[in-house]
């Protein structure tokens, strides 16, 4: 029996705000998992009802217990299951039948073991969900918590008393429990607190993306940190990111498994599939999810995003007591594409009035080592910048030591400035008195302990402010695939022409004489190719010849190609015109197991291949996105009229990318690979034309046809 | 009168191990600079004699003082000058005449002010050095210290009691006092201590490089951290780096002013000249100086380099209690070009025996969350790796919280393992209990608080172990420059041919008919060019035509070119053969204000220009260095026979780079710019040939000639 799935909000309600909880597999011993969870529920002050199922039926940690699900009252929202893996599927099925809405399975011993038994138990667990309608977090997870509801249904050590985790505007959702703990701990000192925390383990049912939809609906949540080893269901993740964006919230992601080594490790950890990291980057960027490289960068990003202020153009003023820090920050600003503010005359005059005569008043402002005896210099510099019309962000960078400086005064002045101004205020406190970064953070000022870290986080914020949400994704069309498997050059060109894409004129000929007739139709010089599905690298096999000038040369080339040892069927010879291009580009489609179809655009030819000058775009792709990708190519100047060369038809290349992404067969995932390399970019106004087409269609259909 | 300069060792002796010191401009007030320095000398327990010169002649901080240099005893090694700038030149001159060997001028108000008065005072100070033979550190600097000799002649707050700086094997030399303080503070918790510390300010005489030669001579010094805003005298820096390398010591550099913005800021801070950062990179890499991007990376590098162990091939084993951390570290290892160790069967068996059944025993080793109740799991994993023949480095990565874990046991086990093994042991302690990183460091284990940081530092160590010192630099020859200013194509080719470099056969013709004669000599098809010193971009001006097939076409092209509006004199027409290349490369020389001649090698043509696929090499350049640079190009596969193409003559390209670097006129700095683009790389065994030569020679010579 299949039951309707519960909408995201109802799941979030039962999972994060349960009125009652049952713990299956509780223990008296608080060093055991089932014991720890019960202790956390009690210590956290969970105000709802807690039921306990134990093997013995004796009281556990002072709470009465029963020995079976059947003995429980009805109407329980949430179950936490900590029994041995073998009992989990039947227990979850029983819970589902009993009307429990969500189960968090913390037990291990499922798919993550890589054993047939483990995989089979996990399949049984999935079946229990499907059959009874209960939703499951886990298995092999560390549980969930909502500090806003004083509900800690997790054994993670992040909820031990020593971590000092408090309720706040941040949520942490992680496929790995340990990484979830790390992210929460690294964030806590720098934010107002962490409300939601969940580790999803094997994600046999509910995923980080599902829970993300739940937590962004809470108006108090402002920032969500997610840790992923695989993207999971990208449609749900994209929708959750869109919901977050509409609500003005930011999702920060740490996605591990960027490399082959990392992917392999992730595969044995959470069963993640290897995934092209450039696709992950493109997907996250498209959906406004800000990516961190490591836990440290995540902690640095969250301290800025959790206390956001509009940063306008991101023009940054640097105020420092060390010329060296000013230089390092200026370096990083330029390296990260940020603009240094240019101060108005009024600002410069005010800086001169408030600072020592030998201070540098141009940006970076060096208030000098006199800060030692004149703590008011920070205040004076900030007062001058407050009204500066060209400054959006003020970074106060100090590298000073405790006992010689009036730190309390400096702290108070920066905090006071932040209260008065609408500009973003950041502190970069490099070395010096310990704990100052946390003291600034406690007063709501984003503070960093390194120059690169500070500017990198700011650049992330500025970039995110410029991000525009993608157009709403239209439903994927149901279309008949135009064929299956690897297509010959001729078939590929026919199919692309059918899709309305610009393909070179290409005439099929069965033999040398027909080729000559076709060449006369087109006009010499021509290109000759052999078309056959089995031929992948025509150039290397000598199955392409360009610049053929006359009938004799054509006949010779045709005879040579027809005599070449080619496996399988042959369409025949293709005769095509020679076309002079401004530059060669490449456009393609690749199929990512998680993200689906991804469009590639880049420089064409062998140089581009080696230099990897390509951009990936995750649909939906509008003209803005396509143009931005093309303009960001290193070779873009060649497209745009480099050093007096004629400019290419960039608009037509943009159109090709947008049109290709909109092709129903592409959107439906029927194109597993498409490589148009080169796409000749003609002079402006004359379009683009694909001259080489390598197309592979999904092989699920038994029929094989070249017609549309 | 000019005096012989004192050798580096004698300067270092007087500066860092003075038997007596005089302080000029001492103050009773310890918040003033002159007061602070005296207090630091006293508090530090400096055992030598301290003399004081003050304005009043009254006792200062309990020490007697005199009012003039003349009243001082003779034989004083070191003077610290803290008087107002206007008095400094005369004071330093008096000190010099009095026989004082080194003066540290902490006063400000010199060149750094950017004012004519400041610049003129600094010139006077330089004159005082030159005339009396006294050497000067500063002005505008924070002083020097040698904690091994209990000598703190600095007002830097890094010597306040709260910083806990102790004597050890690290030295810090910095052009900026504040940055020197930052680097010392960030290093101290992770190393055995900091012996030498010096801030050199304006470097009007002695530089960081000079002091570097002094400190590497101390057998107890193992690592030197330097902070630079400009490279200064690169010959001295190169020699100091060579001395460090010969003594088995490492120099770590933080070089600020990487970007235009940073350079501008550095210019107003320490008067640094703008410098191509790629040249700085090439220079540092050539001389085995390891570069850090920011103070944080410097702190991370020093904790590894200060306690070095041989790392062999750098094959790294990861041991973690969090699968997520394992994935992140594996990602970073691959991204940084490190190899993950492949464990032997014996190792795997031992891991299986010592870890839970569901633990991952392949690298990364996941000892699992059972660490909670089984602290011995770390020990078990390490014991298995101890004998693994394929493991050079062990990283223990934990993300755990205090009260639930037996941290003392884990710490003891890791420290004990490090004592037993010769492998490098590192700890990556992400989040969790505060202070654990420092606790490991206190036991001599390099410890890091982030995944990227840990692996990035390791990669730096592995890369440095592979570095081989450059051949000894031969003295720069005294040669007559072959010309001056911008050379015409013809002149440039003549000069290069004279240098024995491979240049295309190129015949000069005065008119169309002579061009025809030359073309017949060479054989059609030919290339025709106009040669004139004023013509820089021939292609864009239509002054190059390739593939000319016959006399008529040649005459037409020649007439067109001779009629073109060209400014200044014309050499005539150049007739050259058409040559088919495997690939186009580019080779050149650029002249860096600090580093001198730098050789460039990269991909040729317009693609390379846009994609910046070039490497810079700082002489002396041997074959190994040239080959490594060429092999690291993104386009190298094209040179090496990509996808069935014929391989190019890489050896000949290597030879061209080595030969070009050895040309006396290049080494003597007479070539201010040379651009050979393209250099045609012919099939293997057939050499390379420069077809386009843009040469500019230094303009100091009045004579102008194209002959050698």
PDB file of C-alpha atoms in Angstrom, chain A residues 31-32 36 40 108 112-113 142 155-163 176 178-179 181-183 185-186 189-190 227 229 254-269 293-297 300 321-328 330-332 334-336 338 340 358 360 363-364 366 369 372-373 399-405 430-434 438 449-453 456 537 540 583 604 606-611 613 634-638 642-645, chain B residues 31-32 36 40 108 112-113 142 155-163 176 178-179 181-183 185-186 189-190 227 229 254-269 293-297 300 321-328 330-332 334-336 338 340 358 360 363-364 366 369 372-373 399-405 430-434 438 449-453 456 537 540 583 604 606-611 613 634-638 642-645:
ATOM      1  CA  UNK A  31      27.902   6.862  27.461  1.00  0.00           C
ATOM      2  CA  UNK A  32      25.739   4.686  25.185  1.00  0.00           C
ATOM      3  CA  UNK A  36      22.924   9.929  25.702  1.00  0.00           C
ATOM      4  CA  UNK A  40      20.102  15.279  26.213  1.00  0.00           C
ATOM      5  CA  UNK A 108      24.228   2.122  12.077  1.00  0.00           C
ATOM      6  CA  UNK A 112      27.156   2.538   4.776  1.00  0.00           C
ATOM      7  CA  UNK A 113      28.718  -0.819   5.690  1.00  0.00           C
ATOM      8  CA  UNK A 142      23.326  11.591  14.820  1.00  0.00           C
ATOM      9  CA  UNK A 155      23.673  12.046  20.752  1.00  0.00           C
ATOM     10  CA  UNK A 156      26.110  14.487  19.142  1.00  0.00           C
ATOM     11  CA  UNK A 157      28.746  15.800  21.509  1.00  0.00           C
ATOM     12  CA  UNK A 158      27.904  19.250  20.172  1.00  0.00           C
ATOM     13  CA  UNK A 159      25.102  19.216  22.750  1.00  0.00           C
ATOM     14  CA  UNK A 160      27.397  18.537  25.665  1.00  0.00           C
ATOM     15  CA  UNK A 161      27.316  21.323  28.223  1.00  0.00           C
ATOM     16  CA  UNK A 162      30.824  22.537  27.379  1.00  0.00           C
ATOM     17  CA  UNK A 163      29.997  23.715  23.863  1.00  0.00           C
ATOM     18  CA  UNK A 176      27.628  13.925   8.462  1.00  0.00           C
ATOM     19  CA  UNK A 178      30.617  14.999  13.061  1.00  0.00           C
ATOM     20  CA  UNK A 179      30.765  17.740  10.427  1.00  0.00           C
ATOM     21  CA  UNK A 181      28.980  19.331  15.140  1.00  0.00           C
ATOM     22  CA  UNK A 182      32.089  21.042  13.777  1.00  0.00           C
ATOM     23  CA  UNK A 183      30.059  23.645  11.869  1.00  0.00           C
ATOM     24  CA  UNK A 185      30.775  24.807  17.180  1.00  0.00           C
ATOM     25  CA  UNK A 186      32.771  26.999  14.803  1.00  0.00           C
ATOM     26  CA  UNK A 189      31.058  32.204  19.080  1.00  0.00           C
ATOM     27  CA  UNK A 190      30.394  34.487  16.112  1.00  0.00           C
ATOM     28  CA  UNK A 227      27.330  20.064   4.746  1.00  0.00           C
ATOM     29  CA  UNK A 229      28.974  14.860   0.339  1.00  0.00           C
ATOM     30  CA  UNK A 254      30.371  23.000   2.461  1.00  0.00           C
ATOM     31  CA  UNK A 255      30.408  20.355  -0.294  1.00  0.00           C
ATOM     32  CA  UNK A 256      33.086  17.727   0.184  1.00  0.00           C
ATOM     33  CA  UNK A 257      34.271  15.250  -2.432  1.00  0.00           C
ATOM     34  CA  UNK A 258      35.662  17.848  -4.820  1.00  0.00           C
ATOM     35  CA  UNK A 259      38.362  15.563  -6.184  1.00  0.00           C
ATOM     36  CA  UNK A 260      38.622  11.935  -7.231  1.00  0.00           C
ATOM     37  CA  UNK A 261      40.302  11.083  -3.915  1.00  0.00           C
ATOM     38  CA  UNK A 262      37.674  12.966  -1.955  1.00  0.00           C
ATOM     39  CA  UNK A 263      34.866  11.344  -3.949  1.00  0.00           C
ATOM     40  CA  UNK A 264      36.210   7.887  -3.248  1.00  0.00           C
ATOM     41  CA  UNK A 265      36.437   8.702   0.458  1.00  0.00           C
ATOM     42  CA  UNK A 266      32.903  10.115   0.386  1.00  0.00           C
ATOM     43  CA  UNK A 267      31.680   6.988  -1.351  1.00  0.00           C
ATOM     44  CA  UNK A 268      32.826   4.871   1.549  1.00  0.00           C
ATOM     45  CA  UNK A 269      31.510   7.405   4.063  1.00  0.00           C
ATOM     46  CA  UNK A 293      35.990  25.332   0.875  1.00  0.00           C
ATOM     47  CA  UNK A 294      36.567  24.147   4.423  1.00  0.00           C
ATOM     48  CA  UNK A 295      35.069  24.395   7.932  1.00  0.00           C
ATOM     49  CA  UNK A 296      37.122  27.499   8.626  1.00  0.00           C
ATOM     50  CA  UNK A 297      35.812  29.379   5.611  1.00  0.00           C
ATOM     51  CA  UNK A 300      34.107  33.014   8.413  1.00  0.00           C
ATOM     52  CA  UNK A 321      47.505  50.847  12.792  1.00  0.00           C
ATOM     53  CA  UNK A 322      49.978  48.829  10.706  1.00  0.00           C
ATOM     54  CA  UNK A 323      50.960  49.828   7.221  1.00  0.00           C
ATOM     55  CA  UNK A 324      51.762  46.173   6.537  1.00  0.00           C
ATOM     56  CA  UNK A 325      48.242  45.020   7.333  1.00  0.00           C
ATOM     57  CA  UNK A 326      46.959  47.790   5.080  1.00  0.00           C
ATOM     58  CA  UNK A 327      49.114  46.496   2.212  1.00  0.00           C
ATOM     59  CA  UNK A 328      48.030  42.889   2.757  1.00  0.00           C
ATOM     60  CA  UNK A 330      44.676  46.052  -0.230  1.00  0.00           C
ATOM     61  CA  UNK A 331      46.300  43.106  -2.014  1.00  0.00           C
ATOM     62  CA  UNK A 332      43.473  40.796  -1.048  1.00  0.00           C
ATOM     63  CA  UNK A 334      42.173  43.631  -5.501  1.00  0.00           C
ATOM     64  CA  UNK A 335      42.776  39.887  -5.795  1.00  0.00           C
ATOM     65  CA  UNK A 336      39.125  39.288  -4.811  1.00  0.00           C
ATOM     66  CA  UNK A 338      36.778  44.412  -4.569  1.00  0.00           C
ATOM     67  CA  UNK A 340      39.085  50.240  -2.561  1.00  0.00           C
ATOM     68  CA  UNK A 358      52.441  61.674   9.420  1.00  0.00           C
ATOM     69  CA  UNK A 360      48.487  58.039   5.687  1.00  0.00           C
ATOM     70  CA  UNK A 363      42.966  54.361   1.624  1.00  0.00           C
ATOM     71  CA  UNK A 364      44.318  52.278   3.406  1.00  0.00           C
ATOM     72  CA  UNK A 366      47.223  54.192   8.590  1.00  0.00           C
ATOM     73  CA  UNK A 369      51.545  53.370  16.060  1.00  0.00           C
ATOM     74  CA  UNK A 372      49.418  53.220  21.650  1.00  0.00           C
ATOM     75  CA  UNK A 373      48.944  56.454  23.541  1.00  0.00           C
ATOM     76  CA  UNK A 399      47.564  43.945  15.061  1.00  0.00           C
ATOM     77  CA  UNK A 400      48.153  45.057  18.604  1.00  0.00           C
ATOM     78  CA  UNK A 401      48.872  43.633  22.012  1.00  0.00           C
ATOM     79  CA  UNK A 402      46.943  43.884  25.199  1.00  0.00           C
ATOM     80  CA  UNK A 403      48.731  45.561  27.978  1.00  0.00           C
ATOM     81  CA  UNK A 404      50.029  48.571  26.056  1.00  0.00           C
ATOM     82  CA  UNK A 405      46.733  49.541  24.440  1.00  0.00           C
ATOM     83  CA  UNK A 430      45.498  39.773  13.481  1.00  0.00           C
ATOM     84  CA  UNK A 431      47.470  38.297  16.378  1.00  0.00           C
ATOM     85  CA  UNK A 432      47.565  40.400  19.525  1.00  0.00           C
ATOM     86  CA  UNK A 433      45.289  39.975  22.505  1.00  0.00           C
ATOM     87  CA  UNK A 434      43.528  36.612  22.493  1.00  0.00           C
ATOM     88  CA  UNK A 438      35.146  36.822  20.018  1.00  0.00           C
ATOM     89  CA  UNK A 449      41.759  36.867  12.665  1.00  0.00           C
ATOM     90  CA  UNK A 450      43.373  37.047   9.245  1.00  0.00           C
ATOM     91  CA  UNK A 451      43.650  39.396   6.286  1.00  0.00           C
ATOM     92  CA  UNK A 452      42.753  36.902   3.562  1.00  0.00           C
ATOM     93  CA  UNK A 453      39.880  35.473   5.584  1.00  0.00           C
ATOM     94  CA  UNK A 456      37.458  36.618   1.156  1.00  0.00           C
ATOM     95  CA  UNK A 537      37.989  10.919 -33.422  1.00  0.00           C
ATOM     96  CA  UNK A 540      43.126  11.383 -35.845  1.00  0.00           C
ATOM     97  CA  UNK A 583      37.195  32.471 -33.523  1.00  0.00           C
ATOM     98  CA  UNK A 604      37.042  25.707 -29.101  1.00  0.00           C
ATOM     99  CA  UNK A 606      42.628  21.758 -28.706  1.00  0.00           C
ATOM    100  CA  UNK A 607      43.934  24.813 -26.841  1.00  0.00           C
ATOM    101  CA  UNK A 608      40.712  25.186 -24.938  1.00  0.00           C
ATOM    102  CA  UNK A 609      40.685  21.513 -24.088  1.00  0.00           C
ATOM    103  CA  UNK A 610      44.122  21.754 -22.521  1.00  0.00           C
ATOM    104  CA  UNK A 611      43.561  25.112 -20.903  1.00  0.00           C
ATOM    105  CA  UNK A 613      38.758  27.653 -20.578  1.00  0.00           C
ATOM    106  CA  UNK A 634      39.755  34.017 -20.760  1.00  0.00           C
ATOM    107  CA  UNK A 635      39.403  33.984 -24.538  1.00  0.00           C
ATOM    108  CA  UNK A 636      36.478  36.404 -24.555  1.00  0.00           C
ATOM    109  CA  UNK A 637      38.639  39.282 -25.846  1.00  0.00           C
ATOM    110  CA  UNK A 638      39.136  37.276 -29.069  1.00  0.00           C
ATOM    111  CA  UNK A 642      40.946  41.782 -29.931  1.00  0.00           C
ATOM    112  CA  UNK A 643      43.686  44.118 -31.158  1.00  0.00           C
ATOM    113  CA  UNK A 644      41.852  45.313 -34.172  1.00  0.00           C
ATOM    114  CA  UNK A 645      40.445  41.928 -35.212  1.00  0.00           C
TER     115      UNK A 645
ATOM    116  CA  UNK B  31      54.831  54.857  27.304  1.00  0.00           C
ATOM    117  CA  UNK B  32      57.271  56.898  25.184  1.00  0.00           C
ATOM    118  CA  UNK B  36      59.977  51.711  26.410  1.00  0.00           C
ATOM    119  CA  UNK B  40      62.711  46.428  27.645  1.00  0.00           C
ATOM    120  CA  UNK B 108      60.424  58.517  12.175  1.00  0.00           C
ATOM    121  CA  UNK B 112      58.431  57.551   4.662  1.00  0.00           C
ATOM    122  CA  UNK B 113      56.773  60.962   5.116  1.00  0.00           C
ATOM    123  CA  UNK B 142      60.950  49.298  15.722  1.00  0.00           C
ATOM    124  CA  UNK B 155      59.879  49.281  21.583  1.00  0.00           C
ATOM    125  CA  UNK B 156      57.645  46.707  19.869  1.00  0.00           C
ATOM    126  CA  UNK B 157      54.745  45.561  21.988  1.00  0.00           C
ATOM    127  CA  UNK B 158      55.715  42.038  21.023  1.00  0.00           C
ATOM    128  CA  UNK B 159      58.187  42.258  23.915  1.00  0.00           C
ATOM    129  CA  UNK B 160      55.550  43.137  26.477  1.00  0.00           C
ATOM    130  CA  UNK B 161      55.286  40.554  29.215  1.00  0.00           C
ATOM    131  CA  UNK B 162      51.901  39.257  28.046  1.00  0.00           C
ATOM    132  CA  UNK B 163      53.162  37.856  24.749  1.00  0.00           C
ATOM    133  CA  UNK B 176      57.497  46.491   9.063  1.00  0.00           C
ATOM    134  CA  UNK B 178      53.956  45.740  13.325  1.00  0.00           C
ATOM    135  CA  UNK B 179      54.142  42.801  10.925  1.00  0.00           C
ATOM    136  CA  UNK B 181      55.301  41.577  15.912  1.00  0.00           C
ATOM    137  CA  UNK B 182      52.390  39.766  14.296  1.00  0.00           C
ATOM    138  CA  UNK B 183      54.615  37.038  12.868  1.00  0.00           C
ATOM    139  CA  UNK B 185      53.234  36.251  18.117  1.00  0.00           C
ATOM    140  CA  UNK B 186      51.558  33.885  15.682  1.00  0.00           C
ATOM    141  CA  UNK B 189      52.685  29.041  20.531  1.00  0.00           C
ATOM    142  CA  UNK B 190      53.713  26.533  17.858  1.00  0.00           C
ATOM    143  CA  UNK B 227      58.234  40.098   5.887  1.00  0.00           C
ATOM    144  CA  UNK B 229      57.179  44.940   0.941  1.00  0.00           C
ATOM    145  CA  UNK B 254      55.481  36.987   3.460  1.00  0.00           C
ATOM    146  CA  UNK B 255      55.809  39.422   0.538  1.00  0.00           C
ATOM    147  CA  UNK B 256      53.110  42.078   0.474  1.00  0.00           C
ATOM    148  CA  UNK B 257      52.279  44.346  -2.428  1.00  0.00           C
ATOM    149  CA  UNK B 258      51.161  41.577  -4.779  1.00  0.00           C
ATOM    150  CA  UNK B 259      48.672  43.735  -6.628  1.00  0.00           C
ATOM    151  CA  UNK B 260      48.553  47.263  -7.972  1.00  0.00           C
ATOM    152  CA  UNK B 261      46.481  48.350  -4.954  1.00  0.00           C
ATOM    153  CA  UNK B 262      48.852  46.636  -2.551  1.00  0.00           C
ATOM    154  CA  UNK B 263      51.886  48.128  -4.300  1.00  0.00           C
ATOM    155  CA  UNK B 264      50.439  51.603  -4.021  1.00  0.00           C
ATOM    156  CA  UNK B 265      49.786  51.086  -0.324  1.00  0.00           C
ATOM    157  CA  UNK B 266      53.294  49.665   0.153  1.00  0.00           C
ATOM    158  CA  UNK B 267      54.743  52.661  -1.663  1.00  0.00           C
ATOM    159  CA  UNK B 268      53.249  54.991   0.922  1.00  0.00           C
ATOM    160  CA  UNK B 269      54.237  52.652   3.751  1.00  0.00           C
ATOM    161  CA  UNK B 293      50.108  34.531   1.403  1.00  0.00           C
ATOM    162  CA  UNK B 294      49.096  35.978   4.737  1.00  0.00           C
ATOM    163  CA  UNK B 295      50.158  35.993   8.409  1.00  0.00           C
ATOM    164  CA  UNK B 296      48.006  32.954   9.081  1.00  0.00           C
ATOM    165  CA  UNK B 297      49.671  30.832   6.407  1.00  0.00           C
ATOM    166  CA  UNK B 300      51.001  27.429   9.648  1.00  0.00           C
ATOM    167  CA  UNK B 321      37.082   9.913  13.658  1.00  0.00           C
ATOM    168  CA  UNK B 322      34.908  11.755  11.161  1.00  0.00           C
ATOM    169  CA  UNK B 323      34.341  10.491   7.649  1.00  0.00           C
ATOM    170  CA  UNK B 324      33.652  14.075   6.630  1.00  0.00           C
ATOM    171  CA  UNK B 325      37.043  15.307   7.756  1.00  0.00           C
ATOM    172  CA  UNK B 326      38.595  12.387   5.880  1.00  0.00           C
ATOM    173  CA  UNK B 327      36.819  13.459   2.695  1.00  0.00           C
ATOM    174  CA  UNK B 328      37.837  17.105   3.097  1.00  0.00           C
ATOM    175  CA  UNK B 330      41.539  13.736   0.783  1.00  0.00           C
ATOM    176  CA  UNK B 331      40.156  16.552  -1.394  1.00  0.00           C
ATOM    177  CA  UNK B 332      42.851  18.935  -0.254  1.00  0.00           C
ATOM    178  CA  UNK B 334      44.679  15.792  -4.298  1.00  0.00           C
ATOM    179  CA  UNK B 335      44.134  19.501  -4.940  1.00  0.00           C
ATOM    180  CA  UNK B 336      47.618  20.189  -3.560  1.00  0.00           C
ATOM    181  CA  UNK B 338      49.910  15.105  -2.664  1.00  0.00           C
ATOM    182  CA  UNK B 340      47.342   9.423  -0.537  1.00  0.00           C
ATOM    183  CA  UNK B 358      32.529  -1.158  10.499  1.00  0.00           C
ATOM    184  CA  UNK B 360      36.953   2.204   7.035  1.00  0.00           C
ATOM    185  CA  UNK B 363      42.956   5.599   3.423  1.00  0.00           C
ATOM    186  CA  UNK B 364      41.398   7.823   4.868  1.00  0.00           C
ATOM    187  CA  UNK B 366      37.856   6.256   9.778  1.00  0.00           C
ATOM    188  CA  UNK B 369      32.640   7.585  16.573  1.00  0.00           C
ATOM    189  CA  UNK B 372      34.020   8.177  22.364  1.00  0.00           C
ATOM    190  CA  UNK B 373      34.260   5.086  24.529  1.00  0.00           C
ATOM    191  CA  UNK B 399      36.775  16.940  15.391  1.00  0.00           C
ATOM    192  CA  UNK B 400      35.705  16.110  18.908  1.00  0.00           C
ATOM    193  CA  UNK B 401      34.559  17.763  22.075  1.00  0.00           C
ATOM    194  CA  UNK B 402      36.079  17.752  25.474  1.00  0.00           C
ATOM    195  CA  UNK B 403      33.956  16.271  28.170  1.00  0.00           C
ATOM    196  CA  UNK B 404      32.903  13.112  26.326  1.00  0.00           C
ATOM    197  CA  UNK B 405      36.373  12.052  25.194  1.00  0.00           C
ATOM    198  CA  UNK B 430      39.012  20.998  13.778  1.00  0.00           C
ATOM    199  CA  UNK B 431      36.722  22.679  16.291  1.00  0.00           C
ATOM    200  CA  UNK B 432      36.217  20.813  19.517  1.00  0.00           C
ATOM    201  CA  UNK B 433      38.093  21.466  22.728  1.00  0.00           C
ATOM    202  CA  UNK B 434      39.857  24.821  22.697  1.00  0.00           C
ATOM    203  CA  UNK B 438      48.496  24.480  21.293  1.00  0.00           C
ATOM    204  CA  UNK B 449      42.871  23.876  13.206  1.00  0.00           C
ATOM    205  CA  UNK B 450      41.682  23.441   9.652  1.00  0.00           C
ATOM    206  CA  UNK B 451      41.763  20.871   6.871  1.00  0.00           C
ATOM    207  CA  UNK B 452      43.000  23.167   4.099  1.00  0.00           C
ATOM    208  CA  UNK B 453      45.610  24.751   6.342  1.00  0.00           C
ATOM    209  CA  UNK B 456      48.548  23.295   2.348  1.00  0.00           C
ATOM    210  CA  UNK B 537      52.666  45.682 -34.090  1.00  0.00           C
ATOM    211  CA  UNK B 540      47.885  44.956 -37.070  1.00  0.00           C
ATOM    212  CA  UNK B 583      53.434  24.296 -32.069  1.00  0.00           C
ATOM    213  CA  UNK B 604      53.020  31.444 -28.289  1.00  0.00           C
ATOM    214  CA  UNK B 606      47.493  35.401 -29.028  1.00  0.00           C
ATOM    215  CA  UNK B 607      45.949  32.527 -27.062  1.00  0.00           C
ATOM    216  CA  UNK B 608      48.897  32.365 -24.713  1.00  0.00           C
ATOM    217  CA  UNK B 609      48.821  36.089 -24.198  1.00  0.00           C
ATOM    218  CA  UNK B 610      45.201  35.962 -23.086  1.00  0.00           C
ATOM    219  CA  UNK B 611      45.528  32.753 -21.105  1.00  0.00           C
ATOM    220  CA  UNK B 613      50.223  30.272 -19.955  1.00  0.00           C
ATOM    221  CA  UNK B 634      49.225  23.934 -19.702  1.00  0.00           C
ATOM    222  CA  UNK B 635      50.065  23.617 -23.375  1.00  0.00           C
ATOM    223  CA  UNK B 636      52.964  21.232 -22.789  1.00  0.00           C
ATOM    224  CA  UNK B 637      50.963  18.221 -24.080  1.00  0.00           C
ATOM    225  CA  UNK B 638      50.904  19.908 -27.506  1.00  0.00           C
ATOM    226  CA  UNK B 642      49.200  15.361 -28.151  1.00  0.00           C
ATOM    227  CA  UNK B 643      46.626  12.914 -29.507  1.00  0.00           C
ATOM    228  CA  UNK B 644      48.845  11.459 -32.145  1.00  0.00           C
ATOM    229  CA  UNK B 645      50.396  14.721 -33.280  1.00  0.00           C
TER     230      UNK B 645
END
